[in-house]
Coordinates of C-alpha atoms in Angstrom, one line a residue:
X1196 CA 0.0 0.0 0.0
X1197 CA 1.2 3.5 -0.8
X1198 CA 1.7 6.0 2.0
X1199 CA 2.5 9.7 1.8
X1200 CA 3.6 12.3 4.4
X1201 CA 0.0 13.4 5.0
X1202 CA -0.6 9.9 6.4
X1203 CA 2.3 10.0 8.8
X1204 CA 1.7 11.9 12.0
X1205 CA 4.2 13.3 14.4
X1206 CA 4.4 10.0 16.4
X1207 CA 7.4 8.1 15.2
X1208 CA 7.0 4.5 14.0
X1209 CA 9.0 3.1 16.9
X1210 CA 6.1 4.2 19.1
X1211 CA 3.9 1.6 17.5
X1212 CA 6.6 -1.1 17.6
X1213 CA 7.6 -0.9 21.3
X1214 CA 7.6 2.3 23.2
X1215 CA 3.9 3.2 23.5
X1216 CA 2.7 0.6 25.8
X1217 CA 3.6 -0.4 29.4
X1218 CA 2.0 -3.8 28.9
X1219 CA 1.5 -5.7 25.6
X1220 CA -2.1 -6.6 26.4
X1221 CA -2.9 -2.9 25.9
X1222 CA -3.2 -3.6 22.2
X1223 CA -6.3 -5.7 23.0
X1224 CA -7.7 -2.6 24.7
X1225 CA -7.0 -0.5 21.6
X1226 CA -8.9 -2.8 19.3
X1227 CA -11.8 -3.0 21.8
X1228 CA -11.8 0.8 21.8
X1229 CA -12.0 0.9 18.1
X1230 CA -15.0 -1.5 18.2
X1231 CA -16.7 0.7 20.8
X1232 CA -16.2 3.8 18.6
X1233 CA -17.7 1.9 15.7
X1234 CA -20.8 1.5 17.9
X1235 CA -20.5 -2.2 18.2
X1236 CA -23.1 -4.0 20.3
X1237 CA -21.1 -7.2 20.5
X1238 CA -17.3 -7.8 20.6
X1239 CA -15.9 -11.3 20.8
X1240 CA -12.2 -12.1 21.5
X1241 CA -11.0 -15.6 20.7
X1242 CA -8.0 -17.8 20.1
X1243 CA -7.5 -19.7 16.9
X1244 CA -5.2 -22.8 17.0
X1245 CA -3.6 -21.4 20.1
X1246 CA -1.5 -19.0 18.0
X1247 CA -3.8 -16.3 16.6
X1248 CA -5.9 -13.8 18.6
X1249 CA -9.0 -12.7 16.8
X1250 CA -11.1 -9.6 17.7
X1251 CA -14.5 -9.5 16.0
X1252 CA -17.2 -6.8 16.3
X1253 CA -20.6 -6.0 14.7
X1254 CA -19.8 -2.2 14.6
X1255 CA -20.3 0.0 11.5
X1256 CA -17.3 -1.4 9.7
X1257 CA -15.2 0.5 7.1
X1258 CA -15.4 1.1 3.4
X1259 CA -12.3 1.5 1.3
X1260 CA -11.7 5.2 2.1
X1261 CA -12.3 4.7 5.8
X1262 CA -9.9 1.7 5.9
X1263 CA -7.2 3.8 4.3
X1264 CA -7.8 6.5 6.8
X1265 CA -7.7 4.0 9.7
X1266 CA -4.1 3.1 8.7
X1267 CA -2.9 6.7 9.3
X1268 CA -0.1 6.6 11.8
X1269 CA -0.5 9.2 14.5
X1270 CA -3.4 11.0 12.8
X1271 CA -7.0 10.5 13.8
X1272 CA -10.4 11.5 12.4
X1273 CA -12.2 10.8 15.6
X1274 CA -13.8 13.5 17.6
X1275 CA -13.9 14.1 21.3
X1276 CA -16.8 11.8 21.8
X1277 CA -14.9 8.8 20.6
X1278 CA -12.8 6.7 23.1
X1279 CA -9.7 6.1 20.9
X1280 CA -8.6 9.3 19.2
X1281 CA -4.8 9.2 18.5
X1282 CA -4.8 7.2 15.3
X1283 CA -2.5 4.5 16.5
X1284 CA -4.9 1.8 17.7
X1285 CA -5.0 -0.2 14.5
X1286 CA -1.2 -0.5 14.6
X1287 CA -1.0 -1.4 18.2
X1288 CA -0.6 -5.2 17.6
X1289 CA 2.7 -4.7 15.7
X1290 CA 4.8 -5.5 18.8
X1291 CA 3.1 -8.7 19.7
X1292 CA 2.6 -10.8 16.6
X1293 CA 4.1 -11.6 13.2
X1294 CA 1.1 -10.3 11.1
X1295 CA -2.0 -8.2 11.5
X1296 CA -4.9 -9.0 9.2
X1297 CA -7.9 -6.6 9.0
X1298 CA -11.1 -7.7 7.3
X1299 CA -14.0 -5.2 7.4
X1300 CA -17.4 -4.4 5.8
X1301 CA -19.7 -1.5 6.0
X1302 CA -23.4 -1.5 5.1
X1303 CA -24.0 -0.9 1.4
X1304 CA -20.3 -1.5 0.8
X1305 CA -17.9 -4.3 -0.2
X1306 CA -15.7 -6.4 2.1
X1307 CA -12.1 -5.4 2.3
X1308 CA -8.9 -7.0 3.5
X1309 CA -5.3 -5.8 4.3
X1310 CA -2.3 -7.3 5.9
X1311 CA 0.6 -5.8 7.9
X1312 CA 3.8 -7.8 8.0
X1313 CA 5.2 -6.9 11.4
X1314 CA 8.4 -8.9 10.9
X1315 CA 9.3 -6.6 8.0
X1316 CA 8.7 -3.5 10.1
X1317 CA 10.9 -4.9 12.9
X1318 CA 13.6 -5.8 10.4
X1319 CA 13.6 -2.5 8.6
X1320 CA 13.1 -0.2 11.5
X1321 CA 16.9 0.0 12.2
X1322 CA 17.8 0.5 8.5
X1323 CA 18.2 3.8 6.8
X1324 CA 14.9 3.5 4.9
X1325 CA 12.4 6.2 5.4
X1326 CA 9.2 5.6 7.4
X1327 CA 7.2 5.8 4.2
X1328 CA 9.3 3.1 2.6
X1329 CA 9.1 0.8 5.7
X1330 CA 5.3 1.1 5.7
X1331 CA 5.0 0.5 2.0
X1332 CA 7.2 -2.6 2.1
X1333 CA 5.3 -4.1 5.1
X1334 CA 1.7 -3.4 4.1
X1335 CA -0.2 -5.2 1.3
X1336 CA -2.6 -3.3 -1.0
X1337 CA -6.2 -3.3 0.2
X1338 CA -8.0 -6.1 -1.6
X1339 CA -11.8 -6.5 -2.1
X1340 CA -13.2 -9.8 -1.1
X1341 CA -16.1 -11.7 -2.5
X1342 CA -19.1 -11.6 -0.2
X1343 CA -19.7 -14.9 1.7
X1344 CA -22.9 -16.8 1.9
X1345 CA -23.8 -15.1 5.2
X1346 CA -22.7 -11.6 4.1
X1347 CA -25.4 -9.1 3.1
X1348 CA -24.3 -6.2 0.9
X1349 CA -27.1 -4.0 2.2
X1350 CA -27.1 -4.8 5.9
X1351 CA -23.8 -6.6 6.6
X1352 CA -21.3 -4.7 8.9
X1353 CA -18.4 -5.9 10.9
X1354 CA -14.6 -5.7 11.5
X1355 CA -12.3 -8.6 12.2
X1356 CA -8.8 -8.0 13.5
X1357 CA -6.5 -11.0 13.4
X1358 CA -3.2 -11.0 15.3
X1359 CA -1.5 -13.9 13.6
X1360 CA 1.3 -15.9 15.2
X1361 CA 1.7 -14.3 18.6
X1362 CA 5.4 -13.9 19.2
X1363 CA 7.1 -16.5 21.5
X1364 CA 8.1 -13.9 24.2
X1365 CA 4.5 -12.8 24.4
X1366 CA 2.8 -16.2 24.6
X1367 CA 2.8 -16.3 28.4
X1368 CA 1.2 -12.9 28.5
X1369 CA -1.4 -13.7 25.8
X1370 CA -2.9 -16.6 27.7
X1371 CA -6.7 -16.8 28.0
X1372 CA -6.8 -16.3 31.8
X1373 CA -4.6 -13.2 31.5
X1374 CA -6.7 -11.7 28.7
X1375 CA -9.9 -12.4 30.7
X1376 CA -8.6 -10.6 33.8
X1377 CA -7.4 -7.7 31.6
X1378 CA -10.7 -7.3 29.8
X1379 CA -12.5 -7.4 33.1
X1380 CA -10.4 -4.6 34.6
X1381 CA -10.0 -2.4 31.6
X1382 CA -13.0 -2.5 29.3
X1383 CA -16.5 -1.0 29.7
X1384 CA -18.0 -4.4 30.6
X1385 CA -21.2 -4.4 32.6
X1386 CA -21.7 -5.8 36.1
X1387 CA -22.8 -9.4 36.6
X1388 CA -26.4 -9.0 37.7
X1389 CA -26.5 -12.5 39.3
X1390 CA -23.5 -11.9 41.5
X1391 CA -23.3 -8.1 42.1
X1392 CA -26.9 -7.0 42.9
X1393 CA -26.0 -3.3 43.4
X1394 CA -24.9 -3.1 39.8
X1395 CA -28.2 -1.7 38.4
X1396 CA -28.4 0.9 41.1
X1397 CA -24.9 2.1 40.3
X1398 CA -25.5 2.1 36.5
X1399 CA -28.6 4.2 37.0
X1400 CA -26.6 6.7 39.1
X1401 CA -23.9 7.0 36.4
X1402 CA -26.5 7.4 33.7
X1403 CA -28.2 10.2 35.7
X1404 CA -24.9 11.9 36.0
X1405 CA -24.3 11.9 32.3
X1406 CA -21.5 9.4 32.3
X1407 CA -20.8 8.1 28.7
X1408 CA -20.8 4.4 29.3
X1409 CA -21.1 2.2 26.2
X1410 CA -23.7 -0.6 26.1
X1411 CA -21.6 -3.4 24.7
X1412 CA -21.5 -7.1 25.2
X1413 CA -17.9 -8.3 25.4
X1414 CA -17.0 -12.0 25.3
X1415 CA -13.8 -14.0 25.5
X1416 CA -14.2 -17.5 23.8
X1417 CA -18.0 -16.9 24.0
X1418 CA -17.9 -16.3 27.8
X1419 CA -19.4 -12.9 28.8
X1420 CA -16.9 -10.6 30.4
X1421 CA -18.1 -8.7 33.5
X1422 CA -16.2 -6.0 35.4
X1423 CA -15.6 -6.2 39.2
X1424 CA -16.8 -6.3 41.9
X1425 CA -18.2 -9.8 41.7
X1426 CA -20.0 -9.9 45.0
X1427 CA -21.9 -7.6 47.4
X1428 CA -21.1 -9.8 50.4
X1429 CA -18.1 -7.9 51.9
X1430 CA -19.7 -4.4 51.5
X1431 CA -22.2 -2.2 53.3
X1432 CA -25.3 -1.9 51.2
X1433 CA -25.0 1.9 51.1
X1434 CA -23.4 3.3 47.9
X1435 CA -21.3 6.4 48.6
X1436 CA -21.4 8.9 45.8
X1437 CA -19.1 11.8 45.2
X1438 CA -19.1 14.8 42.8
X1439 CA -15.7 16.3 41.8
X1440 CA -16.3 20.0 40.9
X1441 CA -13.6 22.4 39.8
X1442 CA -14.9 25.9 39.7
X1443 CA -18.5 25.5 38.5
X1444 CA -17.7 22.5 36.3
X1445 CA -18.5 18.9 37.2
X1446 CA -15.4 17.1 36.0
X1447 CA -15.9 13.7 37.5
X1448 CA -18.3 11.6 39.5
X1449 CA -17.5 8.6 41.8
X1450 CA -19.2 5.8 43.5
X1451 CA -17.7 3.8 46.4
X1452 CA -18.5 0.7 48.4
X1453 CA -17.0 0.2 51.8
X1454 CA -16.1 -3.0 53.6
X1455 CA -18.1 -4.2 56.6
X1456 CA -15.0 -6.0 58.0
X1457 CA -12.1 -4.2 59.7
X1458 CA -9.6 -5.3 57.1
X1459 CA -8.5 -4.7 53.6
X1460 CA -10.4 -6.2 50.7
X1461 CA -9.0 -8.9 48.4
X1462 CA -8.5 -8.6 44.7
X1463 CA -10.4 -8.3 42.4
X1464 CA -12.9 -6.7 44.7
X1465 CA -10.7 -4.0 46.0
X1466 CA -9.3 -0.7 44.7
X1467 CA -10.6 2.6 43.4
X1468 CA -10.2 3.2 39.6
X1469 CA -10.3 6.1 37.2
X1470 CA -12.6 5.6 34.2
X1471 CA -13.0 7.6 31.0
X1472 CA -15.9 6.7 28.7
X1473 CA -16.1 3.3 30.4
X1474 CA -12.4 2.4 30.0
X1475 CA -10.0 2.2 33.0
X1476 CA -7.1 4.7 33.1
X1477 CA -4.1 3.3 35.0
X1478 CA -4.8 0.9 37.9
X1479 CA -5.9 1.3 41.5
X1480 CA -2.4 2.7 42.4
X1481 CA -3.0 5.8 40.3
X1482 CA -5.8 6.8 42.7
X1483 CA -4.2 5.4 45.9
X1484 CA -0.9 7.1 45.4
X1485 CA -2.5 10.5 45.1
X1486 CA -2.9 10.4 48.9
X1487 CA 0.3 10.9 50.8
X1488 CA -0.8 9.1 53.9
X1489 CA -1.2 5.4 54.6
X1490 CA -4.5 4.2 53.1
X1491 CA -5.6 0.6 53.5
X1492 CA -7.9 -0.5 50.8
X1493 CA -11.2 -1.1 52.6
X1494 CA -13.2 0.3 49.6
X1495 CA -14.0 -0.5 46.0
X1496 CA -15.1 2.1 43.5
X1497 CA -14.8 4.0 40.3
X1498 CA -14.2 7.7 39.5
X1499 CA -15.6 8.5 36.1
X1500 CA -14.0 11.5 34.4
X1501 CA -16.7 13.3 32.3
X1502 CA -14.8 16.5 31.3
X1503 CA -13.5 16.4 27.8
X1504 CA -10.7 18.8 28.9
X1505 CA -9.1 16.0 31.0
X1506 CA -7.3 13.7 28.5
X1507 CA -5.6 10.4 29.1
X1508 CA -2.0 9.9 27.8
X1509 CA -1.2 7.5 24.9
X1510 CA -0.4 4.6 27.2
X1511 CA -3.8 5.1 29.0
X1512 CA -2.0 4.8 32.4
X1513 CA -2.6 8.3 33.6
X1514 CA -4.0 11.7 32.6
X1515 CA -1.9 14.3 30.7
X1516 CA -1.0 17.2 32.9
X1517 CA -1.6 19.8 30.2
X1518 CA -4.8 21.0 31.9
X1519 CA -5.2 22.8 35.2
X1520 CA -8.2 20.7 35.7
X1521 CA -6.2 17.6 36.2
X1522 CA -4.2 19.0 39.2
X1523 CA -7.3 20.2 40.8
X1524 CA -9.1 16.9 40.3
X1525 CA -6.1 15.1 41.7
X1526 CA -6.2 17.4 44.8
X1527 CA -9.9 16.6 45.4
X1528 CA -9.3 12.9 44.9
X1529 CA -6.4 12.9 47.4
X1530 CA -8.6 14.7 49.9
X1531 CA -11.4 12.2 49.4
X1532 CA -9.0 9.3 49.9
X1533 CA -7.9 11.0 53.1
X1534 CA -11.6 11.0 54.2
X1535 CA -12.0 7.3 53.4
X1536 CA -8.8 6.7 55.5
X1537 CA -10.5 8.5 58.4
X1538 CA -13.6 6.5 57.8
X1539 CA -11.6 3.3 58.1
X1540 CA -10.0 4.4 61.3
X1541 CA -13.3 5.3 62.8
X1542 CA -14.8 1.9 61.9
X1543 CA -11.7 0.1 63.2
X1544 CA -12.0 1.9 66.5
X1545 CA -15.7 1.4 66.9
X1546 CA -16.7 -2.0 65.2
X1547 CA -15.4 -5.0 67.2
X1548 CA -16.1 -7.7 64.6
X1549 CA -12.6 -9.2 64.8
X1550 CA -12.7 -9.3 68.6
X1551 CA -16.1 -11.1 68.4
X1552 CA -14.8 -13.7 65.9
X1553 CA -11.8 -14.3 68.2
X1554 CA -14.0 -14.6 71.3
X1555 CA -16.3 -17.1 69.5
X1556 CA -13.2 -19.2 68.5
X1557 CA -11.8 -19.2 72.0
X1558 CA -15.2 -20.1 73.4
X1559 CA -15.5 -23.1 71.1
X1560 CA -12.1 -24.3 72.2
X1561 CA -13.1 -24.0 75.8
X1562 CA -10.6 -21.2 76.4
X1563 CA -12.8 -19.0 78.7
X1564 CA -10.1 -16.7 79.8
X1565 CA -9.0 -15.6 76.3
X1566 CA -12.7 -15.3 75.2
X1567 CA -13.3 -12.9 78.1
X1568 CA -10.3 -10.9 77.2
X1569 CA -11.6 -10.4 73.6
X1570 CA -15.0 -9.6 74.8
X1571 CA -13.6 -6.9 77.1
X1572 CA -11.7 -5.4 74.2
X1573 CA -14.9 -5.5 72.1
X1574 CA -16.8 -3.7 74.8
X1575 CA -14.2 -1.0 75.0
X1576 CA -14.6 -0.4 71.2
X1577 CA -18.4 -0.1 71.1
X1578 CA -18.4 2.3 74.1
X1579 CA -15.4 4.5 72.9
X1580 CA -16.2 8.1 71.9
X1581 CA -14.8 8.8 68.4
X1582 CA -15.6 11.5 65.9
X1583 CA -17.1 10.5 62.5
X1584 CA -15.3 11.9 59.4
X1585 CA -16.5 15.4 58.4
X1586 CA -16.9 14.7 54.6
X1587 CA -20.7 15.1 54.1
X1588 CA -20.7 12.5 51.3
X1589 CA -19.7 9.9 53.9
X1590 CA -22.6 10.9 56.2
X1591 CA -25.2 8.4 54.8
X1592 CA -22.9 5.5 55.6
X1593 CA -22.9 6.3 59.3
X1594 CA -26.3 4.7 59.8
X1595 CA -25.0 1.4 58.3
X1596 CA -21.9 1.4 60.6
X1597 CA -24.1 2.2 63.7
X1598 CA -26.3 -0.7 62.7
X1599 CA -23.3 -2.9 62.5
X1600 CA -22.1 -1.7 65.9
X1601 CA -25.6 -2.5 67.4
X1602 CA -25.5 -6.0 65.9
X1603 CA -22.1 -6.6 67.4
X1604 CA -23.3 -5.3 70.7
X1605 CA -26.1 -7.8 70.7
X1606 CA -23.7 -10.6 69.8
X1607 CA -21.5 -9.5 72.7
X1608 CA -24.4 -9.9 75.1
X1609 CA -25.0 -13.4 73.8
X1610 CA -21.3 -14.4 74.1
X1611 CA -21.3 -13.2 77.7
X1612 CA -24.3 -15.4 78.5
X1613 CA -22.6 -18.4 76.8
X1614 CA -19.5 -17.8 79.0
X1615 CA -21.6 -17.7 82.2
X1616 CA -23.2 -21.0 81.1
X1617 CA -19.8 -22.5 80.3
X1618 CA -18.5 -21.5 83.7
X1619 CA -21.5 -23.2 85.3
X1620 CA -20.9 -26.5 83.4
X1621 CA -17.6 -28.3 82.7
X1622 CA -16.1 -28.0 79.3
X1623 CA -15.8 -30.9 76.9
X1624 CA -12.0 -31.1 77.5
X1625 CA -12.6 -31.3 81.3
X1626 CA -15.1 -34.1 80.8
X1627 CA -12.6 -36.0 78.7
X1628 CA -9.8 -35.5 81.1
X1629 CA -12.0 -36.7 83.9
X1630 CA -12.9 -39.8 81.9
X1631 CA -9.2 -40.5 81.1
X1632 CA -8.3 -40.2 84.8
X1633 CA -11.2 -42.5 85.7
X1634 CA -10.0 -45.1 83.2
X1635 CA -6.5 -44.9 84.7
X1636 CA -7.9 -45.3 88.2
X1637 CA -9.7 -48.5 87.1
X1638 CA -6.5 -50.2 85.8
X1639 CA -4.5 -52.8 87.7
X1640 CA -2.4 -51.2 90.5
X1641 CA 1.1 -51.7 89.0
X1642 CA 0.0 -50.2 85.6
X1643 CA -1.9 -47.4 87.3
X1644 CA 1.2 -46.4 89.4
X1645 CA 3.4 -46.5 86.3
X1646 CA 1.1 -44.1 84.5
X1647 CA 0.7 -41.8 87.4
X1648 CA 4.4 -41.3 87.7
X1649 CA 4.1 -39.3 84.5
X1650 CA 2.8 -35.7 84.9
X1651 CA -0.6 -34.9 83.6
X1652 CA 0.8 -33.7 80.3
X1653 CA 2.8 -36.9 79.9
X1654 CA -0.3 -38.9 80.2
X1655 CA -1.4 -37.6 76.8
X1656 CA 1.5 -39.3 75.0
X1657 CA 2.6 -43.0 75.2
X1658 CA 5.9 -42.9 77.2
X1659 CA 8.7 -45.4 76.5
X1660 CA 8.1 -47.0 79.8
X1661 CA 4.3 -47.5 79.4
X1662 CA 4.7 -51.4 78.9
X1663 CA 7.2 -51.9 81.8
X1664 CA 4.5 -53.3 84.1
X1665 CA 3.6 -55.9 81.5
X1666 CA 7.2 -56.9 81.0
X1667 CA 7.7 -57.2 84.8
X1668 CA 4.7 -59.4 85.2
X1669 CA 5.8 -61.6 82.3
X1670 CA 9.3 -61.9 83.9
X1671 CA 7.7 -62.9 87.2
X1672 CA 5.5 -65.6 85.6
X1673 CA 8.3 -67.0 83.3
X1674 CA 10.9 -66.9 86.1
X1675 CA 13.6 -64.7 84.6
X1676 CA 14.0 -61.2 83.1
X1677 CA 14.4 -60.5 79.4
X1678 CA 13.1 -58.2 76.6
X1679 CA 9.4 -58.2 76.1
X1680 CA 9.5 -60.0 72.8
X1681 CA 11.5 -63.0 74.2
X1682 CA 9.3 -63.1 77.3
X1683 CA 6.1 -63.3 75.3
X1684 CA 7.6 -66.0 73.0
X1685 CA 8.6 -68.1 76.0
X1686 CA 5.4 -67.5 77.9
X1687 CA 3.0 -68.2 75.1
X1688 CA 5.1 -70.5 72.9
X1689 CA 5.4 -68.5 69.7
X1690 CA 8.5 -68.1 67.5
X1691 CA 7.6 -65.4 65.0
X1692 CA 4.9 -64.2 62.7
X1693 CA 5.2 -65.6 59.1
X1694 CA 5.7 -62.4 57.1
X1695 CA 4.5 -62.2 53.5
X1696 CA 7.1 -59.5 52.5
X1697 CA 5.9 -56.6 50.4
X1698 CA 2.5 -58.1 49.8
X1699 CA 0.1 -56.1 51.9
X1700 CA -2.4 -53.3 51.3
X1701 CA -1.8 -51.2 54.5
X1702 CA 1.2 -50.1 56.5
X1703 CA 1.7 -48.1 59.7
X1704 CA 4.7 -46.2 58.2
X1705 CA 5.5 -44.4 55.0
X1706 CA 8.1 -47.0 53.9
X1707 CA 6.6 -49.8 55.8
X1708 CA 8.0 -52.3 58.3
X1709 CA 7.2 -55.8 57.2
X1710 CA 7.5 -57.4 60.7
X1711 CA 5.6 -54.7 62.6
X1712 CA 2.8 -54.5 60.1
X1713 CA 2.4 -58.3 60.2
X1714 CA 2.3 -58.3 64.0
X1715 CA -0.3 -55.6 64.0
X1716 CA -2.5 -57.7 61.8
X1717 CA -1.9 -60.7 64.2
X1718 CA -2.7 -58.4 67.2
X1719 CA -6.0 -57.4 65.7
X1720 CA -7.0 -61.0 65.0
X1721 CA -5.7 -62.2 68.4
X1722 CA -7.9 -59.6 70.1
X1723 CA -10.9 -60.9 68.2
X1724 CA -9.9 -64.5 68.9
X1725 CA -9.5 -63.9 72.7
X1726 CA -12.5 -61.6 73.3
X1727 CA -15.1 -62.5 70.7
X1728 CA -14.7 -66.3 70.0
X1729 CA -14.7 -67.5 73.6
X1730 CA -17.9 -65.6 74.4
X1731 CA -19.6 -67.4 71.5
X1732 CA -18.0 -70.8 71.2
X1733 CA -15.6 -71.4 74.1
X1734 CA -17.3 -70.1 77.2
X1735 CA -14.8 -71.9 79.5
X1736 CA -12.1 -69.7 78.2
X1737 CA -14.0 -66.7 79.4
X1738 CA -14.9 -68.1 82.9
X1739 CA -12.5 -65.7 84.5
X1740 CA -14.6 -62.8 83.3
X1741 CA -17.9 -64.4 84.5
X1742 CA -16.5 -64.8 87.9
X1743 CA -15.7 -61.0 88.2
X1744 CA -17.8 -58.8 90.4
X1745 CA -20.0 -56.2 88.6
X1746 CA -17.6 -53.4 89.4
X1747 CA -14.7 -55.5 88.0
X1748 CA -16.7 -56.3 84.9
X1749 CA -17.3 -52.6 84.3
X1750 CA -13.5 -52.0 84.5
X1751 CA -12.8 -54.9 82.1
X1752 CA -15.3 -53.7 79.6
X1753 CA -13.8 -50.2 79.8
X1754 CA -10.4 -51.6 79.0
X1755 CA -11.8 -53.8 76.1
X1756 CA -13.6 -50.9 74.5
X1757 CA -10.5 -48.7 74.9
X1758 CA -8.4 -51.4 73.2
X1759 CA -11.0 -51.6 70.5
X1760 CA -10.9 -47.9 70.0
X1761 CA -7.1 -48.0 69.8
X1762 CA -7.1 -50.7 67.1
X1763 CA -9.7 -48.8 65.1
X1764 CA -7.5 -45.7 65.1
X1765 CA -4.4 -47.7 64.1
X1766 CA -6.3 -49.2 61.1
X1767 CA -7.8 -45.8 60.1
X1768 CA -4.4 -44.1 60.1
X1769 CA -2.6 -46.9 58.3
X1770 CA -1.4 -45.7 54.9
X1771 CA -1.8 -47.5 51.5
X1772 CA 1.2 -49.7 50.8
X1773 CA -0.1 -51.4 47.7
X1774 CA -3.4 -50.8 45.8
X1775 CA -6.1 -53.4 46.2
X1776 CA -5.9 -54.1 42.5
X1777 CA -2.2 -55.0 42.7
X1778 CA -2.5 -57.0 45.9
X1779 CA -2.0 -60.8 45.6
X1780 CA -4.0 -62.9 48.0

């Protein structure tokens, strides 16, 4: 395609190849902006073969003359009511892919196609060729395409931008999830009505204030894109609104939601963003950093710039400081963020939600002393005298905060009543400790003495000496001392367990101990054989139990059930050694 000096603006071509954008995904924004300016109702972004990014819209499209004008570098025919106006948007994909293909059709017009070879631009940019020569060598002539079966000459209108063969260094950036998050944050997407129920109220407010917000349905891979926030759950229901007036001009309007909890919000439902014609300018730090103090992000909101005298820079990451309005707007925003910081400090000092949560946790754990400490701190907060921020726009929220304080006060009263009840009745832990001590007291004297030699804390772990009384009794019955394994072998006539090495489903350890696992299995069966079988089939073998007194029988059953519980825990906590499918019987 032929270019002349009238089609080259003051912006050098290296701007479109690298220097214009802070992040390469910004080219997606440029194409979406072009679609919005073309009055598109639907924009779909999709991947093709994992290599090509395609942006399609049903906007007005372009005829031959308009397509030629769209290729102007740094010159724009757009007026102040359009979003993109610098004449660089169509070239913005040069730095991210090998080729840009544009296919477009306007009503009552033909369908046209042009290609831009970005590899040639990159190759020739460092040569001595003129800018005109570089553009001519890298851009095909505009070709007229035949209308397809679904194309209508009279009514058909669309534009398709194809970024073909995304460059390797850009592939990690141009992943679907990254593009989705970017579109959500940056484009004029609507709120999700099913998740963010305050959305319609906010949109009505913006419309009343004359905010130019495009009505457009944006999709990524046929999934509708919504902008944050995505829930109302963390916020007070009251929407804070703010007018930013410089002199007698309304230059921006804002809406803010404030967190009910005394803590910062989590992304993506946090931050205050500048917007212009629906598109985000910069990120949350652009607003946050205007305030010199320490502001914790307990709010989410948008500040929509409506003055045409306040203009964003080419990278869309801030506003150009060529208008006195910008400085004055920034001063007002900074002051407002300071008021929000004061609001957060007021809420933090008056609303005891975190103390109540801690008190409930301690109460559930039976830690009455710590629960009382948190309740006392909560009581100090709700009774503390603290001045509410002076900003009149924050006044309507005070009722919501007072309602929250009253709710917390009622909860405090309930917690105090629970504590009184807990003090009047023993805790679950105390009941279990009493039961443990009762079990220990019911054991034979020599075992009981051995256990009680340990302190109360030691009773909660099996000490190395826990089986000493058993070994001592075996030594007395056998007639000499030895290790417990040898004593049991001699006393009961066993040599060893036949071990089927490596062929088992469960193990007590990560790597497994063949002998120990086999003995555990034998122990479990032995318990069954000693306790269950005699009671059913060999009653003589259980005569010793039948001769016990009722009190002794209670002790024995307590011991049996405790042993049963121990074996159940050992089986439950055994790890898989070999899958059931691979096990050989």
